[in-house]
Structure formats: C-alpha cells, structure tokens
Amino acid sequence: MRYPFNDVEPKWQKFWEDKEVFKTDLSDSEKKLYTLVMFIYPSGAKLHVGHWYNYGPTDSWARFKKLQGFNVFEPMGYDAFGLPAENYAIKTGVHPYDSTMNNIRDIRVMLKKMGTMYDWNAELMTCVPEYYKWNQWLFLQLYKKGLAFKKNAPVNWDPVDQTVLANEQVLPDGTAERSGAKVEKRDMLQWFFKITDYAEELLAGLETIDWPEATKVKQRNWIGKSTGTEIFFDIDGLDDKIKVFTTRPDTLFGVTYVVLAPENPLVEKVINPEYRARLDEYLNQVKFLTDIERTALGREKTGVPTGAFAINPVNGEKVPIWVADYVLAGYGTGSVMAVPGHDERDFEFAAKFNLPIRKVILEKGKEPASPLAEAFTEEGTMINSGQFTGLDSEEGIEKINDFLEAEGIGHRAINYKLKDWLISRQRYWGTPIPVIYCEKCGELPVPEESLPVVLPYDVDFKPGGGSPLARKQDFIETVCHKCGGKAERDPDTMDTFVDSSWYYLRYPDPKFTDGMFNKSLAEKWVPVDTYVGGAEHATMHLLYARFIHKFLRDLGIAAGDEPFKRLIHQGTITKDGAKMSKSKGNIVNPDEFIEKYGTDVFRMYLMFMGPYELGGDWSDKGIVGVERFAQRAYTFAMEHEGYSLKFPAYKYYELESLNESEKTLYRKVNFTLNKCAQEIDNFRFNTAVAALMELINEMQSTFSSVRDDLKTFVLEKLVYTLAPLAPHLAEECWNSLGNRYSIYEKPFTFSVDEKALVIDEVTLVIQVNGKVRHKLQVAVDLDEKSLKEIVYADSKIKGYVDGKQIVKEIHVPNKIFNIIVR
RNA sequence: GCCGGAGUGGCGGAAUUGGUAGACGCGCUGGACUCAAAAUCCAGUGAGGCUGAAACCUCGUGCCGGUUCGAGUCCGGCCUUCGGUACCA
C-alpha cells in the first residue's frame, strides 16, 4: 500500500496540536534545552526551499533531543518590521501592517504543515506595541548611560524621492535602485548605540562560545583590534597638535609628511590661504564621491598640500601637511604620519606627488645602501633613527613607546575598526524613537511611564518629502512632559536589528507586561543552547545581540555573558549557482514536492542532499530515493501490524542465543542507533539518513530468517530513529505496530547494547611495500604471532614475499599488516 | 589584495587520530513479477588492461612537489570556485 501522507500528515498534526504535545513546561529547567532558529522575516506569504532547509532539519534536531529526554523549548516568531513591507506598500498601497499580518497568518499555517514542533504558546512578533515598547525602553536605558547618542553621519540621499536609502538600495554605479537618481551623501543627525564601549569584551567573549571558527574569525576581523601608539605632532606656527595613530612607531624617523583626512576639523585650522582654492576644490570633489567610488579597486591616490608644516616630535624635523582621502576620518585619529619607505599607500602617494622616501628599516641580510623599489613593510633593523639605530623593530617599538611616554609626546594606544551602531532609519515601518524636542527644554527622552510611543497606522507612505512619520503632523506635534510647552517627536524609527537583539529573552513569556521580559524564566532558560541561522548574520545580528545581551546583563536583568552558547549555520541552497531571490525569479517552490511526496519526504530529502552546513545547488534528482526509503519503512510497519503487542521485544538480546542472520541484524540495529545519535547530534543528517537506509537494506535481506520478537525489536528501533527525521511517518508506523501512545507524547529512550557494538572479526588488510595485496578475515585483537603465521602461510602473500628480504613489518592491530621487502 | 570554506565516479555525496577511496542515494545495464505497464524485488555499475569466467594487474580524490611503510587526510607552492572584507595607518 502506498504511504497515504495526505491522510497521515494532517492526522498527526491535529493530534499534536489537540494534545499540546509540544507545549514546553518552562517551570522545569532541570534538563532544559533551548533551541532556536532565527525568526522569520515575513516579507512574503510563501516559504521557499531555503526556509524549509532552515527550519525542517533544525526541527528534526530539536525532535531528536526531545526523544533523548531533554525538556526542549523550540519557539518561533516573526521579525515583522522592515523595509520590504514598506516598499511593498509604496508599490501597491497595501498598508505594511495589513500585508505583514496577512503574511504571518499564511506562514504560521505553512510552518504547521511542515510538521514542526514549535511551542505556539511562545509565539511573538516585533511589530506590535506590546513588543516594540521594550525596544523603546531599551533605548531609554542606553540613553541614561550615555550609550545612545546623536551625531552627524552621512546618509545616502535620493534627491528625486527625497528620502534616505539603505546601502543595498544604492546600485554599484551610485544611482538609486528605485528612482534611478544619482545618490548623494548628506550629513544628518542620527542616533547611535555605543557598541564600541563593549569592543574588548565582545572580542574576549568569543573564546567562551561554541561557534563555527569561521564566524568567530569574521567577528574578530570586524572588531579589528589593533595595538599601536598615538603620537603628537606640533603644527608649525599653531598651538594645535596633530594626533596620529600608528602600529609602527619604529618607523617614526621615516616620516616625510603628515596626512589629514578631508573631514578632519584640523584641516580648516592649518590651511595656508595660498592653498585655499585648491583645497576647496578637492574637498568638494571628495564630497560627491559615493563610498563605492571612493574605495574603488586600484583607484589612484589623490590629495592636496595645505602649505602648513608639522614637526616630528622625535627629531624636530618639519614635514609638510597634506589632505588626502586615503586617510579615513572614521578610524584612529583621522590623521596619519606618512612613512613612504615602509607603507605601501604612503609609498604610492609619495611617488605620485614627489615627496621624499626615506629608509629607516633594514631588511635582514640587505645593505643599508640598497635602494627601495617598493615599500618594505615588514619588520627589520632600525637605521637612520638617531639613538634607536641598530635595534630590531620589535625592541625598537617598545623603546620608542617608552621614550614617547617619558617625554609626554605620545603613548601606547589601542584602536578598533568596530564602529558605533547607527540605529536611525528615516522610515515608517519600525519602532519610533522615544525622544522629543521641546522648544524650551531641548532634547528629552520620553518618560518610561509614557511608553509605548505608538507607531500611527494612518500615514502617507508614498515617497517624497522625508519619511512618512516626519510628515504626519499629529504624530510629530506633542507636548513637553517637563514644561508643558510645544514639542516635536523624533521622526525616525529604529533599525530592525534592535528588535532581534533581545527577542530570545522574551520567548519564554512573550505576553509579559511587567518588564522587557520575564527575568526569572529567562535566567533559567537563556542562554540559547543551540542557535541556528545563516552565516550572513555573522557581523550584524550576531554581534548586536551579543552587545545588547551584555548591556542587559550590566543593567542586572539578563544573566550570563553570552546569549547563544552553540551556533550552527545552515548552508545556502542555490538555484543554478545563484542565491534564490524574487528579483532573480529563481525561487524553487516546495509546494509541488509536498503535494507529490509529502512533507516528511521533502524534509528528509533536504537533509539527505548533503552536509547541512554547506548547502548546495538545488536539484530534485534523488528525491525518489528518499521516497522509496519512506515507502519501505511504511511497508515494513504495515506488514507487521500489531507486532509490538503480539510479539513484544526483549530489552536486550544475548548474542549467543541468536542465529547468524539475527546476530547480524541485531548488531546492525545497535550500530545504526549509535551512529544516528552521533550524526544527528552534530547536524550531519545526510549520514544519519544513509545509516537508516543501510539498516532497512539489512532488514530486507535477513527478515525471513529472524524470529518474530526480534523483528519487533528491530522495527521499533527503526521507527524510533526515524521519528525525528520523518515525524508523521514514524508516528503512523509506531501506531501500526500496535503502540498505544504517540512517540512524542511519551518520549522514552532506547539505549544501545554496548555488547552488540563489539565486533569479533575484522577484515585485516595485508600490504606489501604499502600496496594492498590481500584481505584476511581474522579474530579481533589477534596477537601478532598468530597473525604472522596466517599471513606467511598464505599462498598469495608467499608470491610477493618469497625470495625477498623482509626489511620491516608494520602492524596496526585490526587494520593493517604491511610487509616491506627488498 | 587580505581572511575563511569548497574542489572525490555520469550526478548528490561517504570515508575516527594518516591505514581497504567511492558508504548511502540517483542514474544507467541486465534479470524476476505482469497480458502489458507502473510499482516492487534481485544482480551489476570509477577508468583501463588481461581472461571463456574468476583470480589478477595498472591508474585514479583540482595541479606540481615533499614527508611517510602507507596521503582524499599532513607540509610547501599554485589553479578554480563560493562567501566575507575593502586604503583600518
């Protein structure tokens, strides 16, 4: 009989739902296991293959843990604010709230159809005031500590749509994706969260978590810690000093000029009037370059002199001050000491503008007189460096640092690439920023008791003239809570990464009203034990969440230092080598496969395709193999209906009491149970499925000569191991065998019979001079003496060894015996 | 450029600490069942050589070299590809 998935799947889904089989008892954290997959972004109503690949296998892992006896908490929610819903509104006129809620409704149905075991009591969404109120509360706490602050920052401004664009809305040629207008850089006051205060801890914490090494590397690079020195250069004729940061103070004697970033405020101070016109022209030019143009590959260096001079504090030398955009305003001090002899960028710049190049570091084994054809950027021996000449770089760095500190002209310093987190969005569909601007009192945070600042529904989200909230007068106009006078609300909303920075804390009690989250439950359940999501979040979401967690810990409301203990990345499923996306039109729709094979088979096929962390290119070739396997399992169960009752299995079997077929099969079952547990635990679903296929092959060839109660034993184990991978099918088979309870309703564990895992005979490979020449079946742990007797008596081996001198014998017990002859 | 992953049959992919390369599945070939087909089951399937057949031999994990009794696995140098990053002083 064909496996009737169309009847079986809804039947068990209803059963699970009616009996609340997957409701977690959160009061019991004894064997707690919080497993989470990154919540879903409801930008469309359909789940594509990528979603399935993310949620299906992860759910199988959670189910596996539940069967192992863990109290598993697996919730799901919706990352419901964000740009796509707003863009959709602009295009179609459908309000973001309406389209989002519709999508959520559809998605919820589909997630249930997948057969996931989410605890729907814990569902949450970010676009409702009950949730985003706490974003605002979080903002206020950060504000109080000075960790939420305002500063000018450049944004992408679309002059046609009169709106701010996200980086991904700007095409590589610098035009807007929507309007086609040339995008400009505009400085606007923006809110930031001061993540840089946590830079060091974010770096150090990486050592304590079980994350993919590649992701830790990405975060380390992103934080970009750099140890060096800050040095003060006097400006000739001015009281101001130029502060530079360098990692190579040992090259200080090689400085031949100093460069300021165009945005550095000192530029205006140092500029010599005679150079003013050229400077202004240059600054203007730089301003209109997009980020992409400014950082374009292989772009030639540009810059202008200021006519001013700086004084090298170590030797009193006067060197010219230049302005050039290869120096970044946002890193270090926004100015550098240029050492063209030992820095590639400075070398290139000096060569172009005919600035002197001086050699102060000597490459080991080279003559001081040898000319520099390019910058020598490695360490070496210091030369032409006054009292430091002759020192190795490593020692010289320390000595120079000591000298600078003693003289008060510099000090050791640490810099990070990590920048503060810009959270302002000049957009509608997000959390309103809880700040007002009073005519008299100035900038004021909204009092906590007045939260939430509700996002108004009735707005005009058509583009043009700033963000929708800025145009909505009855939202903007408000009364100052301090003086009762006229005030205006902040028209911006928050980055949606704020929403996702703490949602895992709220899941245990999503309706909680007395605070951001239920502290006592969160203490018990957080950190998330296993967190699954795409590697594309390595430096954004996953870093922001760590930061906010640490901040909440410092507030005293979150426990522990890290939010996510173990992290797994699912790979990406591509189509014809490209990422699936609506715009490319290469989305694979799972529906046709679900209709044809059922959800379990589709889920299992996704797991069988290859290593979960690698993903791969989509192909439906091979899904029939998984279908056949499911069918065989089903047929087995149906052919042995009621066996659990009629021929109850023993807990274990003595190997001696079994015939050859039974022994082989009994061993195979135990081996498979053991193997699958290990494989699933480590998200290696493909090999787990393969192991089960092997088991069913073995059943096929031995069952006819196996006694009935052992058949029951084998079938029960098969179904049990299959249950996480194909939950509906397994429940149905379990039922058919005569079991009265659902597998998931009353989880129980089987343990492996260790005795059955012991192998008594092995295939020993016999090599001559490293080449495989023969294979022998021998008893396990056979002593070397007996082994040699067998080996050298073998006629085949004799043919290779006779008449030759045996130089060496290598014996790896139970694996290999290698004879070296001459 | 730098950082990280990947490269194994016709295809997806397996291979503890270096120890039988190709598990499992797809596809293909042949057979059984059938009036026939589908479904299912059985057998074979890296390439080449030799043979009536088996046994056997040679080659084979992106390329070149090395270490080792033995390398898909370790080391050095490349190539291709996918991701991240972009003048970070």
Coordinates of N, CA, C and O in Angstrom, one line a residue, chain A residues 663-792:
Chain A
K663 N 21.9 -12.4 14.5 CA 23.1 -11.7 15.1 C 23.5 -10.5 14.2 O 23.7 -9.4 14.7
T664 N 23.6 -10.8 12.9 CA 24.0 -9.7 12.0 C 23.0 -8.5 12.1 O 23.4 -7.3 12.2
L665 N 21.7 -8.8 12.2 CA 20.7 -7.8 12.2 C 20.7 -7.0 13.6 O 20.7 -5.8 13.6
Y666 N 20.9 -7.8 14.6 CA 20.9 -7.2 16.0 C 22.1 -6.3 16.1 O 22.0 -5.2 16.7
R667 N 23.2 -6.7 15.6 CA 24.4 -5.8 15.6 C 24.1 -4.5 14.8 O 24.5 -3.4 15.2
K668 N 23.5 -4.8 13.6 CA 23.3 -3.6 12.7 C 22.4 -2.6 13.4 O 22.6 -1.4 13.2
V669 N 21.3 -3.1 14.0 CA 20.4 -2.2 14.7 C 21.1 -1.3 15.7 O 21.0 -0.1 15.7
N670 N 21.9 -2.0 16.5 CA 22.6 -1.2 17.6 C 23.6 -0.3 17.0 O 23.8 0.8 17.5
F671 N 24.3 -0.7 16.0 CA 25.3 0.1 15.3 C 24.6 1.4 14.8 O 25.0 2.5 14.9
T672 N 23.4 1.1 14.1 CA 22.7 2.2 13.5 C 22.2 3.2 14.5 O 22.3 4.5 14.4
L673 N 21.6 2.7 15.6 CA 21.1 3.6 16.7 C 22.2 4.5 17.2 O 22.1 5.7 17.4
N674 N 23.4 3.9 17.4 CA 24.6 4.6 17.9 C 25.0 5.7 16.9 O 25.2 6.8 17.2
K675 N 25.1 5.2 15.7 CA 25.6 6.1 14.6 C 24.7 7.3 14.4 O 25.1 8.5 14.3
C676 N 23.4 7.0 14.3 CA 22.4 8.1 14.0 C 22.4 9.1 15.2 O 22.3 10.3 14.9
A677 N 22.5 8.6 16.4 CA 22.6 9.6 17.5 C 23.7 10.5 17.4 O 23.6 11.8 17.5
Q678 N 24.9 10.0 17.0 CA 26.0 10.9 16.9 C 25.9 11.8 15.7 O 26.2 13.0 15.8
E679 N 25.4 11.3 14.6 CA 25.3 12.1 13.4 C 24.3 13.2 13.6 O 24.5 14.4 13.2
I680 N 23.1 12.9 14.1 CA 22.1 13.9 14.2 C 22.5 15.0 15.2 O 22.3 16.2 15.0
D681 N 23.1 14.5 16.3 CA 23.6 15.5 17.3 C 24.5 16.6 16.7 O 24.4 17.7 17.1
N682 N 25.3 16.2 15.7 CA 26.2 17.1 15.1 C 25.7 17.7 13.8 O 26.4 18.2 12.9
F683 N 24.4 17.6 13.6 CA 23.7 18.2 12.4 C 24.2 17.5 11.1 O 24.2 18.2 10.0
R684 N 24.7 16.3 11.2 CA 25.1 15.6 10.0 C 23.9 14.6 9.6 O 24.0 13.4 9.7
F685 N 22.9 15.3 9.1 CA 21.7 14.5 8.8 C 21.8 13.6 7.6 O 21.2 12.5 7.6
N686 N 22.6 14.0 6.7 CA 22.8 13.1 5.5 C 23.3 11.7 5.8 O 22.8 10.8 5.3
T687 N 24.3 11.7 6.7 CA 24.8 10.4 7.0 C 23.9 9.6 7.9 O 23.9 8.4 8.0
A688 N 23.1 10.3 8.7 CA 22.1 9.6 9.6 C 21.1 8.9 8.7 O 20.7 7.8 8.9
V689 N 20.6 9.6 7.7 CA 19.6 9.0 6.8 C 20.2 7.8 6.1 O 19.6 6.7 6.0
A690 N 21.5 8.0 5.7 CA 22.2 6.9 5.0 C 22.3 5.7 5.9 O 22.1 4.5 5.4
A691 N 22.5 5.9 7.1 CA 22.7 4.8 8.1 C 21.3 4.0 8.2 O 21.3 2.8 8.3
L692 N 20.2 4.8 8.2 CA 18.9 4.2 8.3 C 18.6 3.4 7.1 O 18.0 2.3 7.1
M693 N 19.0 3.9 5.9 CA 18.8 3.2 4.7 C 19.6 1.8 4.7 O 19.1 0.8 4.2
E694 N 20.8 1.9 5.3 CA 21.6 0.7 5.4 C 20.8 -0.4 6.3 O 20.8 -1.5 5.9
L695 N 20.3 0.2 7.3 CA 19.5 -0.7 8.3 C 18.4 -1.4 7.5 O 18.2 -2.6 7.6
I696 N 17.6 -0.6 6.8 CA 16.5 -1.2 6.1 C 16.9 -2.2 5.0 O 16.2 -3.2 4.8
N697 N 18.0 -1.9 4.4 CA 18.6 -2.9 3.5 C 18.9 -4.2 4.2 O 18.6 -5.3 3.6
E698 N 19.5 -4.1 5.3 CA 19.8 -5.3 6.1 C 18.6 -6.0 6.5 O 18.5 -7.3 6.5
M699 N 17.5 -5.3 6.9 CA 16.2 -5.9 7.3 C 15.7 -6.7 6.1 O 15.2 -7.8 6.3
Q700 N 15.8 -6.1 5.0 CA 15.2 -6.7 3.7 C 15.9 -8.1 3.5 O 15.2 -9.0 3.1
S701 N 17.2 -8.2 3.7 CA 17.8 -9.4 3.4 C 17.9 -10.4 4.5 O 18.2 -11.6 4.3
T702 N 17.5 -10.0 5.7 CA 17.6 -11.0 6.8 C 16.3 -11.4 7.4 O 16.1 -12.4 8.1
F703 N 15.2 -10.5 7.2 CA 14.0 -10.7 8.0 C 13.4 -12.1 7.9 O 12.7 -12.6 8.8
S704 N 13.5 -12.7 6.7 CA 12.8 -14.0 6.5 C 13.4 -15.1 7.5 O 12.7 -16.0 7.8
S705 N 14.6 -14.9 8.0 CA 15.1 -15.9 8.9 C 15.3 -15.3 10.3 O 16.3 -15.7 11.0
V706 N 14.5 -14.4 10.7 CA 14.6 -13.8 12.0 C 13.3 -14.0 12.8 O 12.2 -14.0 12.2
R707 N 13.4 -14.4 14.1 CA 12.2 -14.6 14.9 C 11.4 -13.4 15.1 O 11.9 -12.3 15.1
D708 N 10.1 -13.6 15.5 CA 9.2 -12.5 15.4 C 9.5 -11.4 16.5 O 9.4 -10.2 16.2
D709 N 9.8 -11.8 17.7 CA 10.0 -10.8 18.7 C 11.3 -9.9 18.4 O 11.3 -8.7 18.8
L710 N 12.2 -10.5 17.7 CA 13.4 -9.7 17.3 C 13.0 -8.8 16.2 O 13.5 -7.7 16.1
K711 N 12.1 -9.2 15.3 CA 11.6 -8.3 14.3 C 10.9 -7.1 15.0 O 11.2 -6.0 14.5
T712 N 10.1 -7.3 16.0 CA 9.5 -6.2 16.7 C 10.6 -5.3 17.2 O 10.5 -4.1 17.1
F713 N 11.6 -5.9 17.8 CA 12.7 -5.1 18.4 C 13.3 -4.2 17.3 O 13.5 -3.0 17.5
V714 N 13.6 -4.8 16.1 CA 14.2 -4.0 15.1 C 13.3 -3.0 14.5 O 13.7 -1.8 14.3
L715 N 12.0 -3.3 14.3 CA 11.1 -2.3 13.8 C 10.9 -1.2 14.7 O 10.8 0.0 14.3
E716 N 10.8 -1.4 16.0 CA 10.6 -0.4 17.0 C 11.8 0.6 17.0 O 11.7 1.8 17.0
K717 N 13.0 0.0 16.8 CA 14.2 0.9 16.8 C 14.3 1.7 15.5 O 14.6 2.9 15.5
L718 N 13.9 1.1 14.4 CA 13.9 1.8 13.2 C 12.9 3.0 13.3 O 13.3 4.1 12.9
V719 N 11.7 2.7 13.7 CA 10.7 3.8 13.8 C 11.2 4.9 14.7 O 11.0 6.1 14.5
Y720 N 11.7 4.5 15.8 CA 12.2 5.5 16.8 C 13.2 6.4 16.3 O 13.2 7.6 16.4
T721 N 14.2 5.8 15.6 CA 15.3 6.6 15.0 C 14.8 7.4 13.8 O 15.3 8.5 13.5
L722 N 13.8 6.9 13.2 CA 13.2 7.7 12.0 C 12.4 8.9 12.5 O 12.2 9.8 11.8
A723 N 11.9 8.8 13.7 CA 10.9 9.8 14.2 C 11.4 11.2 14.1 O 10.6 12.1 13.7
P724 N 12.6 11.6 14.4 CA 13.0 13.0 14.3 C 13.0 13.4 12.8 O 12.8 14.6 12.5
L725 N 13.3 12.5 11.9 CA 13.6 12.8 10.5 C 12.3 12.9 9.8 O 12.1 13.7 8.8
A726 N 11.4 12.0 10.1 CA 10.1 11.9 9.4 C 9.0 11.7 10.4 O 8.5 10.6 10.6
P727 N 8.6 12.7 11.2 CA 7.8 12.6 12.4 C 6.4 12.0 12.1 O 6.0 11.1 12.8
H728 N 5.7 12.4 11.0 CA 4.4 11.9 10.8 C 4.4 10.4 10.4 O 3.7 9.6 10.9
L729 N 5.3 10.1 9.5 CA 5.5 8.7 9.1 C 5.8 7.8 10.3 O 5.2 6.7 10.4
A730 N 6.7 8.3 11.1 CA 7.1 7.4 12.3 C 5.9 7.2 13.2 O 5.7 6.1 13.7
E731 N 5.2 8.3 13.5 CA 4.0 8.1 14.4 C 3.1 7.1 13.8 O 2.5 6.2 14.5
E732 N 2.9 7.2 12.5 CA 1.9 6.2 11.9 C 2.4 4.8 12.0 O 1.7 3.9 12.3
C733 N 3.7 4.6 11.7 CA 4.3 3.3 11.8 C 4.2 2.8 13.2 O 3.9 1.6 13.5
W734 N 4.6 3.6 14.1 CA 4.5 3.3 15.6 C 3.2 2.8 16.0 O 3.0 1.8 16.7
N735 N 2.2 3.5 15.5 CA 0.8 3.2 15.8 C 0.5 1.8 15.2 O -0.2 1.0 15.8
S736 N 0.9 1.6 14.0 CA 0.6 0.4 13.3 C 1.2 -0.8 14.0 O 0.6 -1.9 14.0
L737 N 2.4 -0.6 14.6 CA 3.0 -1.7 15.3 C 2.2 -2.1 16.5 O 2.5 -3.2 17.1
G738 N 1.2 -1.3 16.9 CA 0.4 -1.6 18.0 C 0.6 -0.8 19.2 O 0.1 -1.1 20.3
N739 N 1.4 0.2 19.1 CA 1.7 1.0 20.3 C 0.6 2.0 20.5 O 0.0 2.6 19.6
R740 N 0.2 2.2 21.8 CA -1.0 3.0 22.1 C -0.7 4.4 22.3 O -1.6 5.2 22.3
Y741 N 0.6 4.8 22.5 CA 0.9 6.2 22.7 C 1.8 6.7 21.6 O 2.5 6.0 20.9
S742 N 1.6 8.0 21.4 CA 2.4 8.6 20.4 C 3.9 8.7 20.8 O 4.1 8.8 22.0
I743 N 4.8 8.6 19.9 CA 6.2 8.7 20.3 C 6.5 10.0 21.0 O 7.2 9.9 22.0
Y744 N 6.0 11.1 20.5 CA 6.3 12.4 21.1 C 5.5 12.7 22.4 O 5.9 13.5 23.2
E745 N 4.4 12.0 22.5 CA 3.6 12.3 23.7 C 4.3 11.7 24.9 O 4.2 12.3 26.0
K746 N 4.8 10.6 24.7 CA 5.5 9.9 25.9 C 6.9 9.5 25.4 O 7.2 8.4 25.1
P747 N 7.8 10.5 25.3 CA 9.1 10.2 24.9 C 9.8 9.2 25.8 O 9.6 9.2 27.0
F748 N 10.6 8.3 25.3 CA 11.3 7.3 26.1 C 12.6 7.1 25.4 O 12.7 7.5 24.2
T749 N 13.5 6.5 26.0 CA 14.8 6.3 25.3 C 15.1 4.9 25.2 O 14.8 4.0 26.1
F750 N 15.8 4.6 24.1 CA 16.4 3.3 24.0 C 17.9 3.5 24.2 O 18.4 4.5 23.7
S751 N 18.5 2.6 24.9 CA 20.0 2.7 24.9 C 20.6 1.6 24.1 O 20.0 0.5 24.0
V752 N 21.7 1.9 23.6 CA 22.4 0.9 22.7 C 23.0 -0.2 23.5 O 23.4 0.0 24.7
D753 N 22.9 -1.4 23.0 CA 23.5 -2.6 23.7 C 25.0 -2.6 23.3 O 25.4 -3.0 22.2
E754 N 25.8 -2.1 24.3 CA 27.2 -2.0 24.0 C 27.9 -3.3 23.5 O 28.8 -3.3 22.7
K755 N 27.3 -4.4 24.1 CA 27.9 -5.7 23.7 C 27.8 -6.0 22.2 O 28.6 -6.6 21.6
A756 N 26.7 -5.5 21.7 CA 26.4 -5.7 20.3 C 27.3 -4.9 19.3 O 27.4 -5.1 18.2
L757 N 27.9 -3.8 20.0 CA 28.8 -3.0 19.1 C 30.2 -3.6 19.0 O 30.9 -3.2 18.1
V758 N 30.5 -4.5 19.9 CA 31.8 -5.1 19.8 C 31.9 -6.1 18.7 O 31.0 -7.0 18.5
I759 N 32.8 -5.9 17.9 CA 33.0 -6.7 16.7 C 33.9 -7.8 17.0 O 35.0 -7.6 17.7
D760 N 33.6 -9.1 16.6 CA 34.5 -10.2 16.9 C 35.4 -10.6 15.8 O 36.4 -11.3 16.0
E761 N 35.2 -10.1 14.6 CA 36.0 -10.4 13.5 C 36.3 -9.2 12.7 O 35.4 -8.3 12.5
V762 N 37.5 -9.0 12.2 CA 37.8 -7.8 11.4 C 38.4 -8.2 10.0 O 39.0 -9.3 9.9
T763 N 38.3 -7.3 9.1 CA 39.0 -7.5 7.8 C 40.4 -6.9 8.0 O 40.4 -5.7 8.2
L764 N 41.4 -7.7 7.9 CA 42.7 -7.1 8.0 C 43.3 -7.0 6.7 O 43.3 -7.9 5.9
V765 N 43.8 -5.8 6.4 CA 44.4 -5.6 5.1 C 45.9 -5.9 5.1 O 46.6 -5.5 6.0
I766 N 46.3 -6.7 4.1 CA 47.7 -7.1 4.1 C 48.3 -6.3 2.9 O 47.9 -6.4 1.8
Q767 N 49.4 -5.6 3.3 CA 50.1 -4.8 2.2 C 51.5 -5.3 2.1 O 52.1 -5.8 3.0
V768 N 52.0 -5.2 0.8 CA 53.4 -5.5 0.6 C 53.9 -4.2 0.0 O 53.4 -3.7 -1.0
N769 N 55.0 -3.6 0.6 CA 55.5 -2.3 0.2 C 54.4 -1.3 0.1 O 54.4 -0.5 -0.8
G770 N 53.5 -1.3 1.0 CA 52.5 -0.2 1.0 C 51.3 -0.4 0.1 O 50.4 0.4 0.0
K771 N 51.4 -1.5 -0.7 CA 50.2 -1.7 -1.6 C 49.4 -2.8 -1.1 O 49.9 -3.9 -0.7
V772 N 48.1 -2.6 -1.3 CA 47.1 -3.6 -0.8 C 47.2 -4.9 -1.7 O 47.1 -4.8 -2.9
R773 N 47.6 -6.0 -1.0 CA 47.7 -7.2 -1.8 C 46.7 -8.3 -1.4 O 46.5 -9.2 -2.1
H774 N 46.2 -8.2 -0.2 CA 45.3 -9.2 0.2 C 44.4 -8.7 1.4 O 44.8 -7.8 2.1
K775 N 43.3 -9.4 1.6 CA 42.5 -9.1 2.8 C 42.1 -10.4 3.5 O 41.8 -11.4 2.9
L776 N 42.3 -10.4 4.8 CA 42.0 -11.6 5.6 C 41.0 -11.3 6.7 O 41.0 -10.3 7.3
Q777 N 40.1 -12.3 6.8 CA 39.1 -12.2 8.0 C 39.8 -12.8 9.2 O 40.1 -14.0 9.1
V778 N 40.0 -12.1 10.2 CA 40.7 -12.6 11.4 C 39.9 -12.2 12.6 O 39.1 -11.2 12.6
A779 N 40.2 -12.9 13.7 CA 39.6 -12.5 15.0 C 40.1 -11.2 15.5 O 41.2 -10.8 15.2
V780 N 39.2 -10.5 16.1 CA 39.6 -9.1 16.6 C 40.7 -9.3 17.6 O 40.7 -10.2 18.4
D781 N 41.6 -8.3 17.6 CA 42.7 -8.3 18.6 C 43.6 -9.5 18.5 O 44.2 -10.0 19.5
L782 N 43.7 -10.1 17.4 CA 44.6 -11.3 17.2 C 46.0 -10.9 17.5 O 46.5 -9.9 17.0
D783 N 46.7 -11.8 18.3 CA 48.1 -11.4 18.6 C 49.0 -11.5 17.4 O 48.7 -12.2 16.4
E784 N 50.1 -10.8 17.4 CA 50.9 -10.6 16.2 C 51.5 -11.9 15.7 O 51.6 -12.2 14.5
K785 N 51.8 -12.8 16.7 CA 52.5 -14.1 16.4 C 51.5 -14.9 15.6 O 51.9 -15.4 14.5
S786 N 50.3 -15.1 16.0 CA 49.4 -15.9 15.3 C 49.1 -15.3 14.0 O 48.9 -16.0 13.0
L787 N 49.0 -14.0 14.0 CA 48.7 -13.3 12.7 C 49.8 -13.6 11.7 O 49.5 -13.9 10.5
K788 N 51.0 -13.5 12.1 CA 52.1 -13.7 11.1 C 52.0 -15.2 10.6 O 52.3 -15.4 9.4
E789 N 51.7 -16.1 11.4 CA 51.6 -17.5 11.0 C 50.6 -17.6 9.8 O 50.8 -18.2 8.8
I790 N 49.5 -16.9 10.0 CA 48.4 -16.9 9.0 C 48.9 -16.2 7.7 O 48.8 -16.7 6.6
V791 N 49.5 -15.1 7.9 CA 49.9 -14.2 6.8 C 50.9 -15.0 5.9 O 50.8 -15.1 4.7
Y792 N 52.0 -15.4 6.6 CA 53.1 -16.0 5.8 C 52.7 -17.4 5.3 O 53.4 -17.9 4.4

